[in-house]
Tab-separated table of C-alpha atoms and ligand atoms in Angstrom:
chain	number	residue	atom	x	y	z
A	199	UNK	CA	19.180	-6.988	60.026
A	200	UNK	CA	22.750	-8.050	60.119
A	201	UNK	CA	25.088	-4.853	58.888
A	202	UNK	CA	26.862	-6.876	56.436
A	203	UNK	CA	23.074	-8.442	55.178
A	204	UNK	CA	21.043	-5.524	52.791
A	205	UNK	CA	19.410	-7.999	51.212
A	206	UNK	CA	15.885	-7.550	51.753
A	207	UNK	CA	14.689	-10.302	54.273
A	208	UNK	CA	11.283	-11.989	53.040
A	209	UNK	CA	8.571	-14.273	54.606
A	210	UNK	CA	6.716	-16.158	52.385
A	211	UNK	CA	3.513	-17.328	53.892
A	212	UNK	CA	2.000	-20.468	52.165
A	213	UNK	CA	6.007	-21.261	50.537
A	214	UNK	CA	4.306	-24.440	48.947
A	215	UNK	CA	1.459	-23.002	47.231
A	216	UNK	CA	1.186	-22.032	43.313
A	217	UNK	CA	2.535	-18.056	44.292
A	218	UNK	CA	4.869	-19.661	46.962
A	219	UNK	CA	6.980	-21.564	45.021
A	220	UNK	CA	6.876	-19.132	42.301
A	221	UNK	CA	8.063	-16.547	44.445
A	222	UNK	CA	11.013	-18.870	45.723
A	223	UNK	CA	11.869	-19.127	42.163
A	224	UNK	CA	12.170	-15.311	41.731
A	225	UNK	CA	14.218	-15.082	45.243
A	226	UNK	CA	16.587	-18.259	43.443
A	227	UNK	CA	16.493	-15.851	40.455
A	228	UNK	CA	18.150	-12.669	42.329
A	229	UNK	CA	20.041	-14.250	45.275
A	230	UNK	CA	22.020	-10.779	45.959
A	231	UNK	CA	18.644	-9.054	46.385
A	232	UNK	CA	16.164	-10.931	48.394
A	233	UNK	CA	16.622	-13.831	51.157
A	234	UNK	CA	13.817	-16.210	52.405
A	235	UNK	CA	13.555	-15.333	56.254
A	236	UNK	CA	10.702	-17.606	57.014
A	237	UNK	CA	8.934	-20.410	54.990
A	238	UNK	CA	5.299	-21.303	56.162
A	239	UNK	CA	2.726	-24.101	54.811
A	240	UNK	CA	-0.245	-26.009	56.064
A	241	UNK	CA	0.047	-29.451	55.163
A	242	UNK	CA	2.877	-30.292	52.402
A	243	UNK	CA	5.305	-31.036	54.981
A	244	UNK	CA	7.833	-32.949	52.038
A	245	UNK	CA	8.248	-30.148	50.040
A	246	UNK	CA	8.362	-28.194	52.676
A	247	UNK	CA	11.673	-29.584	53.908
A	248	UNK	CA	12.895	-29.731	50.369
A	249	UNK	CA	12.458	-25.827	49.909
A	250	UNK	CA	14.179	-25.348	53.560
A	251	UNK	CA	17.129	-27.458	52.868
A	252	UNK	CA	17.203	-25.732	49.177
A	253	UNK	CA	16.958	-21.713	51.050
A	254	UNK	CA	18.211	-22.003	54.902
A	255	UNK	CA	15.583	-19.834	56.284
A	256	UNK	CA	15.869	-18.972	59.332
A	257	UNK	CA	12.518	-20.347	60.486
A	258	UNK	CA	9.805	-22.760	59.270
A	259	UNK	CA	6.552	-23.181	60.585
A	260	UNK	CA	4.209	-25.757	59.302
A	261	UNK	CA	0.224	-24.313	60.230
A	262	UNK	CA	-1.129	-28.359	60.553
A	263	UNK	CA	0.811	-29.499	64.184
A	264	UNK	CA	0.494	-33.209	63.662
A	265	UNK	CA	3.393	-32.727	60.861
A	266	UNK	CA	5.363	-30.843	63.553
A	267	UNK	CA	7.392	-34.234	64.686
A	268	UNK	CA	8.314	-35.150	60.919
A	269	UNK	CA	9.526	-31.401	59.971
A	270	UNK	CA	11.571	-31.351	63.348
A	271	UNK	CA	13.370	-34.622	62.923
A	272	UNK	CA	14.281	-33.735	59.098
A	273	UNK	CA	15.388	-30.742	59.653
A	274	UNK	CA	17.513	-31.556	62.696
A	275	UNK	CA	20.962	-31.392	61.064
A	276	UNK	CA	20.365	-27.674	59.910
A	277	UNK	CA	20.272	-24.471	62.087
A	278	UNK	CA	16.636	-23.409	61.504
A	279	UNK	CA	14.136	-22.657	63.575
A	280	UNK	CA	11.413	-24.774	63.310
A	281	UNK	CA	7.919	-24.295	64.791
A	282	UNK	CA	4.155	-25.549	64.403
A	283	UNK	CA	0.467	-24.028	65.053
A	284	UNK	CA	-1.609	-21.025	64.228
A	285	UNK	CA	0.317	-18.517	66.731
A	286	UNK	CA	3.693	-18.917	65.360
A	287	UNK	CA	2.907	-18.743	61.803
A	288	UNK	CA	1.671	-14.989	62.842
A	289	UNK	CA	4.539	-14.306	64.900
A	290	UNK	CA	6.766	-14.950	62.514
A	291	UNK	CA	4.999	-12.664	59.799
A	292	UNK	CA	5.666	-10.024	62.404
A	293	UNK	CA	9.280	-11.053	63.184
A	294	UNK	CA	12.275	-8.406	63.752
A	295	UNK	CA	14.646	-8.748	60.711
A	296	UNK	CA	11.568	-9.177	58.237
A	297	UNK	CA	11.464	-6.446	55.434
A	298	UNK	CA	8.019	-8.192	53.489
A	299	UNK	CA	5.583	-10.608	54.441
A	300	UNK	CA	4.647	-12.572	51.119
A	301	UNK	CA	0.723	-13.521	51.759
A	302	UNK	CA	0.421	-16.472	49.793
A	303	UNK	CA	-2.083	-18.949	51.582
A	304	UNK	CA	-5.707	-19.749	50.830
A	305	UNK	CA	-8.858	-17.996	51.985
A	306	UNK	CA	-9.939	-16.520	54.669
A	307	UNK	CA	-6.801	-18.230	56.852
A	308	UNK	CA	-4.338	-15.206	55.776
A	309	UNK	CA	-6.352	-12.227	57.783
A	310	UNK	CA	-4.669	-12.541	61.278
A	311	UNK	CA	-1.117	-13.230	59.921
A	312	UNK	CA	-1.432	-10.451	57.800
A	313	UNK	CA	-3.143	-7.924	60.885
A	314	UNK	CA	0.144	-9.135	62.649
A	315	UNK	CA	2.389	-8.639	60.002
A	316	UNK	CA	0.960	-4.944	59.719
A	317	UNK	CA	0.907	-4.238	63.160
A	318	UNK	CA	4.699	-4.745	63.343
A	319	UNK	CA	5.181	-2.195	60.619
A	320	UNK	CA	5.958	-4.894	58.120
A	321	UNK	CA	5.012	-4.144	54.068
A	322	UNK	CA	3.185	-6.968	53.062
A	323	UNK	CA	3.030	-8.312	49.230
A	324	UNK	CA	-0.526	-9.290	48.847
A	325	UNK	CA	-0.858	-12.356	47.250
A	326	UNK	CA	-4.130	-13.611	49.388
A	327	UNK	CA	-6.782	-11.205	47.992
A	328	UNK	CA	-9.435	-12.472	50.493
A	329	UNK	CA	-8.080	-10.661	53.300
A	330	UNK	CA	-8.673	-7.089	51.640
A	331	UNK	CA	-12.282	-8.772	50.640
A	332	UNK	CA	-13.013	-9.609	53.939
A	333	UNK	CA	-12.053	-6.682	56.362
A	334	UNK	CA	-9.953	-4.031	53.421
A	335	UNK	CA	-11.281	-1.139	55.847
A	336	UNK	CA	-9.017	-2.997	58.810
A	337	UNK	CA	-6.147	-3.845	56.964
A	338	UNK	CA	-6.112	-0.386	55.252
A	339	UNK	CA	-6.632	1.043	59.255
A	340	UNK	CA	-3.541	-0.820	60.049
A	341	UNK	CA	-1.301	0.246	56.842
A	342	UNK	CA	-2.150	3.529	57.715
A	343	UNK	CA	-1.198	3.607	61.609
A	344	UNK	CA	2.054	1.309	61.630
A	345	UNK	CA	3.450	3.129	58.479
A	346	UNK	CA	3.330	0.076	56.189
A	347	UNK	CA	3.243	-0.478	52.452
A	348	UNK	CA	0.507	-2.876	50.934
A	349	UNK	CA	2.129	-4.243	47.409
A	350	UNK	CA	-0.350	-5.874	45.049
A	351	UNK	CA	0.287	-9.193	43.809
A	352	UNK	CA	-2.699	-9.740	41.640
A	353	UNK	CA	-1.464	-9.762	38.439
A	354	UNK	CA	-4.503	-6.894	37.723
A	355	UNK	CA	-3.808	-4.747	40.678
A	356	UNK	CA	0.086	-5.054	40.290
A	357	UNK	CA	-0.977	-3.323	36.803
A	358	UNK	CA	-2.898	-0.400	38.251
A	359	UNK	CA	-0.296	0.204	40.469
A	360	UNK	CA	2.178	0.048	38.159
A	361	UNK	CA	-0.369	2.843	35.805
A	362	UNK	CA	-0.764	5.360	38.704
A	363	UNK	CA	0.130	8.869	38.228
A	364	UNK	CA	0.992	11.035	41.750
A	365	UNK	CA	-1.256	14.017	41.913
A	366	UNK	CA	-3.763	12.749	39.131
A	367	UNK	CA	-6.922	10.925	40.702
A	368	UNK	CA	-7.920	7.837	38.873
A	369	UNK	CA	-10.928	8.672	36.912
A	370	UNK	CA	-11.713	4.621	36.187
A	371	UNK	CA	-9.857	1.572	37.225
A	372	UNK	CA	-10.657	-0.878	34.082
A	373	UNK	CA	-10.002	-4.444	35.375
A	374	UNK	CA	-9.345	-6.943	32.381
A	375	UNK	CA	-10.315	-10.712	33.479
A	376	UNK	CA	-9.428	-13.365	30.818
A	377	UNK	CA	-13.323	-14.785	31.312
A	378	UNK	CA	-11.946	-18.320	31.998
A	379	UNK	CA	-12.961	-21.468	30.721
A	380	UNK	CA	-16.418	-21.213	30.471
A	381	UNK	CA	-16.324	-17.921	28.868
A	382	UNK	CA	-18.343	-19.010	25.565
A	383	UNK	CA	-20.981	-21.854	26.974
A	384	UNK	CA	-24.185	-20.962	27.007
A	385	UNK	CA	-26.157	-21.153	30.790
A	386	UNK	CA	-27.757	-24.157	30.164
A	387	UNK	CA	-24.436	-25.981	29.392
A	388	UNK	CA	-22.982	-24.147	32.347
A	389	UNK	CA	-24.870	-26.076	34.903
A	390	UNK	CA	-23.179	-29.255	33.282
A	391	UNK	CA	-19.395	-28.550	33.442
A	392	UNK	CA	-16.962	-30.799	35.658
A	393	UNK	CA	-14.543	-30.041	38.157
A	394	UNK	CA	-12.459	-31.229	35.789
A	395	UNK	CA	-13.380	-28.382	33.500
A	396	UNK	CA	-13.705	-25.843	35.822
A	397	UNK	CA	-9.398	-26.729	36.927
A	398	UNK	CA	-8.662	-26.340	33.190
A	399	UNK	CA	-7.941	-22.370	32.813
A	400	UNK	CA	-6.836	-21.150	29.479
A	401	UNK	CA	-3.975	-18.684	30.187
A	402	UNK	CA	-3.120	-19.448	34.080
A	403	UNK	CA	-1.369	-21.435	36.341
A	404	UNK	CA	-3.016	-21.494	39.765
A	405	UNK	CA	-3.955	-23.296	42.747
A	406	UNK	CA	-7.638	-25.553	42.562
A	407	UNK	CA	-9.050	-22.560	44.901
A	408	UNK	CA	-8.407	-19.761	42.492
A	409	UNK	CA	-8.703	-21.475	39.366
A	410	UNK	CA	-12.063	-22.686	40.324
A	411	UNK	CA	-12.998	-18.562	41.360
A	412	UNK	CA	-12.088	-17.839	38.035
A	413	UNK	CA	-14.270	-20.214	36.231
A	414	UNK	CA	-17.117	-18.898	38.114
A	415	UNK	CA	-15.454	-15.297	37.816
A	416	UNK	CA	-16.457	-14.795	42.076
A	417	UNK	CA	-12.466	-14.211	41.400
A	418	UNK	CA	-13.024	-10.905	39.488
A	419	UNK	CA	-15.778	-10.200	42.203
A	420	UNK	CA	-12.747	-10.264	44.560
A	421	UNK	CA	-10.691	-8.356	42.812
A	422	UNK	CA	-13.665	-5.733	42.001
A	423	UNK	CA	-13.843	-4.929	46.354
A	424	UNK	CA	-10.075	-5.464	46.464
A	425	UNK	CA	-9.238	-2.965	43.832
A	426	UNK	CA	-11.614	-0.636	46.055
A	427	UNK	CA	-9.734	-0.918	48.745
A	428	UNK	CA	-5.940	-0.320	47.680
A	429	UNK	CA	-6.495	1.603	45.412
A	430	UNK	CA	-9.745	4.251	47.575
A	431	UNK	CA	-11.946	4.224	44.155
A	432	UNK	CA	-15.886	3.849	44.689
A	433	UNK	CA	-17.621	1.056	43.018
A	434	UNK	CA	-18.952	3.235	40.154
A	435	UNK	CA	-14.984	3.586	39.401
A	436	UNK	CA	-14.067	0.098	38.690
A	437	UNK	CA	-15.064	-1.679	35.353
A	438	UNK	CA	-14.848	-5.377	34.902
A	439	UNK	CA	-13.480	-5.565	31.047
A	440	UNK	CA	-13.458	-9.512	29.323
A	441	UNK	CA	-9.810	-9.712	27.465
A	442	UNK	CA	-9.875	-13.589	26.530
A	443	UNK	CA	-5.704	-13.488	25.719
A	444	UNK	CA	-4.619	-12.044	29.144
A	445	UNK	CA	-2.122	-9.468	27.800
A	446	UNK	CA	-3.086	-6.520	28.855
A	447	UNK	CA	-3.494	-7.074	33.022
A	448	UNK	CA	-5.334	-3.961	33.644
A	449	UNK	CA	-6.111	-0.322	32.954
A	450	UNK	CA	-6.302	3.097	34.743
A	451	UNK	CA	-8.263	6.083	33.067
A	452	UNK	CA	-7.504	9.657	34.253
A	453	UNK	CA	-9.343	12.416	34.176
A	454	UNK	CA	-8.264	14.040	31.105
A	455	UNK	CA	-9.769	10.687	29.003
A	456	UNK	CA	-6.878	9.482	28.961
A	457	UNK	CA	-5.884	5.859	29.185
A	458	UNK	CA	-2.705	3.503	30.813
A	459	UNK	CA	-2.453	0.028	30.732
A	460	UNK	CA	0.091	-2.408	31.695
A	461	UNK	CA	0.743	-5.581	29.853
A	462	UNK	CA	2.787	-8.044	29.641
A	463	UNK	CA	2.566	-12.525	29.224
A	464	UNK	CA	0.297	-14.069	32.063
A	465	UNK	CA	2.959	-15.109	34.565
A	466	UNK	CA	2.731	-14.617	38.301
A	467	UNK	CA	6.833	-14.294	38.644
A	468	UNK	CA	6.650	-10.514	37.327
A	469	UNK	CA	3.772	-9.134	39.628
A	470	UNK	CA	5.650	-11.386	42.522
A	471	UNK	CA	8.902	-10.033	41.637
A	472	UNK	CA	7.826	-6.306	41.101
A	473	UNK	CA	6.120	-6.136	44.582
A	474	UNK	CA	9.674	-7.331	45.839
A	475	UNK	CA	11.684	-5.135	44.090
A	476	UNK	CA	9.495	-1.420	44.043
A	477	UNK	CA	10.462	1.294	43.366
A	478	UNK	CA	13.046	-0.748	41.439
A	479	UNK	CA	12.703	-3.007	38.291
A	480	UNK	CA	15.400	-5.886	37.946
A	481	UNK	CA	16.751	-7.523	35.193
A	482	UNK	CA	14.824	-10.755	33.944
A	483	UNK	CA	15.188	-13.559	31.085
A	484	UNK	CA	11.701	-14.167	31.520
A	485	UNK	CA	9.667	-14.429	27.511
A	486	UNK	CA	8.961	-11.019	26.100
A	487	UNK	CA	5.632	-10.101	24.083
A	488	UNK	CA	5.928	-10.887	20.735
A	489	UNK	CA	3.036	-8.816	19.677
A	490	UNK	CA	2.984	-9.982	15.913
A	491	UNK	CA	2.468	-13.417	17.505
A	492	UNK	CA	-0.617	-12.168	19.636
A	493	UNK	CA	-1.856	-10.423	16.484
A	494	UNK	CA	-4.964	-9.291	18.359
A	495	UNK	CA	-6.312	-7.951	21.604
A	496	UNK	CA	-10.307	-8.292	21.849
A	497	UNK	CA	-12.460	-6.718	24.606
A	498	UNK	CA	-16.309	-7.702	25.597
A	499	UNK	CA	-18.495	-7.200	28.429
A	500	UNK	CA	-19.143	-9.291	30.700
A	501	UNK	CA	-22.258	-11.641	31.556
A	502	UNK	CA	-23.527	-10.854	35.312
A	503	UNK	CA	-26.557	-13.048	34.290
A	504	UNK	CA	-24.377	-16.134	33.483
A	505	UNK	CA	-21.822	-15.689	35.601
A	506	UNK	CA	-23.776	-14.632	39.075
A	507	UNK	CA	-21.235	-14.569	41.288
A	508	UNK	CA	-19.606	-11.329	39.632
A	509	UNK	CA	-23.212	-9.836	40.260
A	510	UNK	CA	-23.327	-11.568	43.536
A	511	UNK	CA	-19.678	-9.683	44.626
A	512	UNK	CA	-20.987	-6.301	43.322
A	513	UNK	CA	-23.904	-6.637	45.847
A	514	UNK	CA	-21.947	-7.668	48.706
A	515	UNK	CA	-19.953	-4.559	47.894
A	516	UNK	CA	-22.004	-1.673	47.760
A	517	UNK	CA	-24.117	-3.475	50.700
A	518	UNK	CA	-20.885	-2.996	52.535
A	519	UNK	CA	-20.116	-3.861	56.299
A	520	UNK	CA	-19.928	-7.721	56.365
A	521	UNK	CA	-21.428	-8.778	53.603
A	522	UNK	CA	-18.263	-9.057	51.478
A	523	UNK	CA	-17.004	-11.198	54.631
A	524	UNK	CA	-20.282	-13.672	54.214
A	525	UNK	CA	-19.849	-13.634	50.512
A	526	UNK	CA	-16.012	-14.869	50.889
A	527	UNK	CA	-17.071	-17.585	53.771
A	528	UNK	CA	-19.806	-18.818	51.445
A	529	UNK	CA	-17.677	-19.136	48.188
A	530	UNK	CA	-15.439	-21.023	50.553
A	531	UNK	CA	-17.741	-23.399	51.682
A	532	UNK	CA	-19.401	-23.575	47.865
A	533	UNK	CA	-16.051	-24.315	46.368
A	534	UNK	CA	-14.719	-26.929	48.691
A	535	UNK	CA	-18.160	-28.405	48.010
A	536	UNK	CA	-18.124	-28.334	44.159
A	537	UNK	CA	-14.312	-29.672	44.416
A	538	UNK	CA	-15.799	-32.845	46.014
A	539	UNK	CA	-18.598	-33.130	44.035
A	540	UNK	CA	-21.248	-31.744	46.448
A	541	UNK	CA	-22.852	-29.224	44.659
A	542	UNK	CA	-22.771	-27.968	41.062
A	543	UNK	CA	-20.769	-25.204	39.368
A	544	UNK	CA	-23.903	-23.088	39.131
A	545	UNK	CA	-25.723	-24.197	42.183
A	546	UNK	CA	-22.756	-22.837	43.516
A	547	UNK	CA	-24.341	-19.377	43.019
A	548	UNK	CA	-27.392	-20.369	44.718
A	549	UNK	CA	-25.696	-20.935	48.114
A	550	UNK	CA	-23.949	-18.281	47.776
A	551	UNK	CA	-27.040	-15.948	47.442
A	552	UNK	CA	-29.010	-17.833	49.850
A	553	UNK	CA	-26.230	-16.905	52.569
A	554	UNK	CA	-25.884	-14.062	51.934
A	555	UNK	CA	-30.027	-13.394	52.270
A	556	UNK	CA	-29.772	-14.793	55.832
A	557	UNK	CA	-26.659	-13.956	57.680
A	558	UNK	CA	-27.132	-10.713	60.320
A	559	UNK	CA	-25.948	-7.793	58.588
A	560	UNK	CA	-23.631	-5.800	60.192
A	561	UNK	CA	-23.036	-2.544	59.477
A	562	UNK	CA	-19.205	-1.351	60.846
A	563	UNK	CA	-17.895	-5.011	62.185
A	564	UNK	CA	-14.897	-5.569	64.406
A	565	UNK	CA	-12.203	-7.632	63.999
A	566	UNK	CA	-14.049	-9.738	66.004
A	567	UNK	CA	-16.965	-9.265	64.403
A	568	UNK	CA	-15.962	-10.566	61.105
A	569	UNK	CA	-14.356	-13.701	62.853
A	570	UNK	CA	-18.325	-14.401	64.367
A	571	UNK	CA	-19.804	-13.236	60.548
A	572	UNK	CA	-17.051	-16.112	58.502
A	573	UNK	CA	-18.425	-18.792	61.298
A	574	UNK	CA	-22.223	-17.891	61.120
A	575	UNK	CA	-22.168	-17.562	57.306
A	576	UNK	CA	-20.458	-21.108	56.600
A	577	UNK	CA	-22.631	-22.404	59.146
A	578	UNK	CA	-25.566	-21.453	56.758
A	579	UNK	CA	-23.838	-22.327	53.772
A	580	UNK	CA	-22.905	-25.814	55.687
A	581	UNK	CA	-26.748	-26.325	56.322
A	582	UNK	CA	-28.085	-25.445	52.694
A	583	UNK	CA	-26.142	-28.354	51.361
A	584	UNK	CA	-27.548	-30.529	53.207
A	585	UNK	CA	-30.654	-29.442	51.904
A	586	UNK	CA	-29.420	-30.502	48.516
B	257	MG	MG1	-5.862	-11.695	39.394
């Protein structure tokens, strides 16, 4: 880092996502504080360029290389590195002046930038929850060993962390999900709903992937195993809670029966901006609560039998080894299916089970074990649908 430069240097992987270009907003929002280092994205090459002409990074790398040429040529006037392809969108997570790696993209594409990132010591802001779903014991491996922080950016996680107490073990972890738009349907009329539906959630602004998780709730499955793994609770610690108005974003119980949430309105910009700025808190104009205005909070359990995926995640969990890694390769495959009309929001479930019943098992995978586990298990996935 230059001498005269203590702002802290970020990378934002997947800059043009829903968290990307939120988290540009809160690096616009505190300019003396933070500084885009790198920019990466897959395909949106236009906005892209905007966002590099708008920030000066000092590199962008667009994943997809056929938009390499188009990047190249518009950013030609402008001193910024510019580079295409798989390899240098994880060397750059793992590049000299970087203080955080932002870990924005979508799926199961964000593990190796993120074991690179960590294996150059940077502290990652963990925005792609996957990753800790599909290999957490890894990741947490390489936290440990190259001296780096993970930050949560899950708006649920960000709240436990922000509840924890040094010295006093969490007793329960009580993870709030907002039940999403589906929340009151009966089954039958479950098996009916529309993409269209399904990209409609009631309190948050996402990208398809995640919205669609939530509807189906195989998001709070994800955030069940990756609550496990920052946070070292068993499964028996972590409750899933219903909270329809999205206030409070989580819970931690301690042992004396005692009981800390965090709240605050359902916007990504605060957990994005707190994992930037820890220990610190900075000074916002964001909305405040108005809590006459809420009026109430309400609380239910939820329905495993409706909503099978939750019930589907739990298994994978406390089956352990790769089955959270199948489980996260078939959701893939079963979303990108329902999002072009292949399969139906519940038969979505189906494929997911059915995966999971026949890929190997594997007990303590390798890296490259999970890479052969995510190929065989969409394979399977890929071949029940056309069964359909
Ligand atoms: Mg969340």
């Amino acid at each position: 880092m230059d001498s005269d430069n203590t702002r802290k240097q970020i990378v934002i992987l997947g800059s043009t996502g829903s968290i990307g270009t939120q988290a540009l907003e809160v690096i616009s929002e505190h300019p003396e504080q933070f500084e885009a280092y790198a920019l990466t994205a897959n395909n949106r090459v236009d906005l892209l360029i905007e966002q590099a002409r708008r920030f000066m990074p000092d590199t962008v790398v667009i994943a997809n290389e056929a938009h390499y040429p188009r990047l190249k040529e518009a950013l030609r006037d402008l001193p910024i590195k510019v580079y295409a392809g798989a390899a240098a969108l994880e060397q750059v997570a793992g590049a000299g002046p970087v203080d955080v790696v932002l870990t924005a993209m979508v799926g199961y594409s964000g593990l190796k930038p993120t074991i690179r990132a960590l294996q150059a010591g940077k502290d990652i802001a963990l925005a792609n929850k996957e990753t800790m779903v599909v290999a957490g014991e890894i990741i947490n491996g390489l936290a440990l060993k190259h001296h780096a922080a993970i930050l949560p950016v899950d708006s649920e996680h960000s709240a436990v962390f922000q509840c924890l107490e040094p010295g006093n073990p969490i007793e329960k972890i009580i993870l709030t999900a907002s039940g999403g738009p589906f929340r009151t349907y009966s089954e039958e009329a479950l098996r009916f709903v529309t993409k269209e539906q399904a990209l409609r959630h009631p309190n948050w602004q996402m990208g398809a992937k995640i919205t669609i998780d939530s509807a189906s709730m195989m998001n709070k499955g994800f955030e069940v195993i990756e609550a496990k793994w920052l946070f070292g609770v068993s499964p028996e610690q972590i409750e899933v809670v219903v909270h329809p108005q999205s206030i409070v974003h989580s819970m931690v119980q301690f042992r004396d029966g005692s009981v800390k949430a965090q709240l605050g309105l359902p916007d990504m910009k605060l957990p994005i901006l707190y994992a930037f700025s820890y220990p610190r808190r900075l000074k916002t104009a964001y909305p405040r609560i108005d809590f006459p205005k809420v009026a109430s909070l309400s609380f239910e359990h939820p329905d495993l039998h409706k909503f099978r995926n939750l019930a589907l995640a739990y298994e994978a969990m406390n089956r352990g080894g790769n089955m959270p890694c199948v489980l996260n390769a078939a959701n893939e495959v079963a979303v990108s299916a329902f999002l072009s009309d292949a399969v139906g929001f519940v038969a979505m479930s189906d494929l997911i089970e059915y995966t999971m019943s026949k890929a190997d098992f594997i007990a303590t995978p390798s890296y490259e074990d999970y890479v052969c586990s995510d190929a065989q298990a969409r394979e399977i996935a890929r071949s029940y649908l056309t069964t359909l």
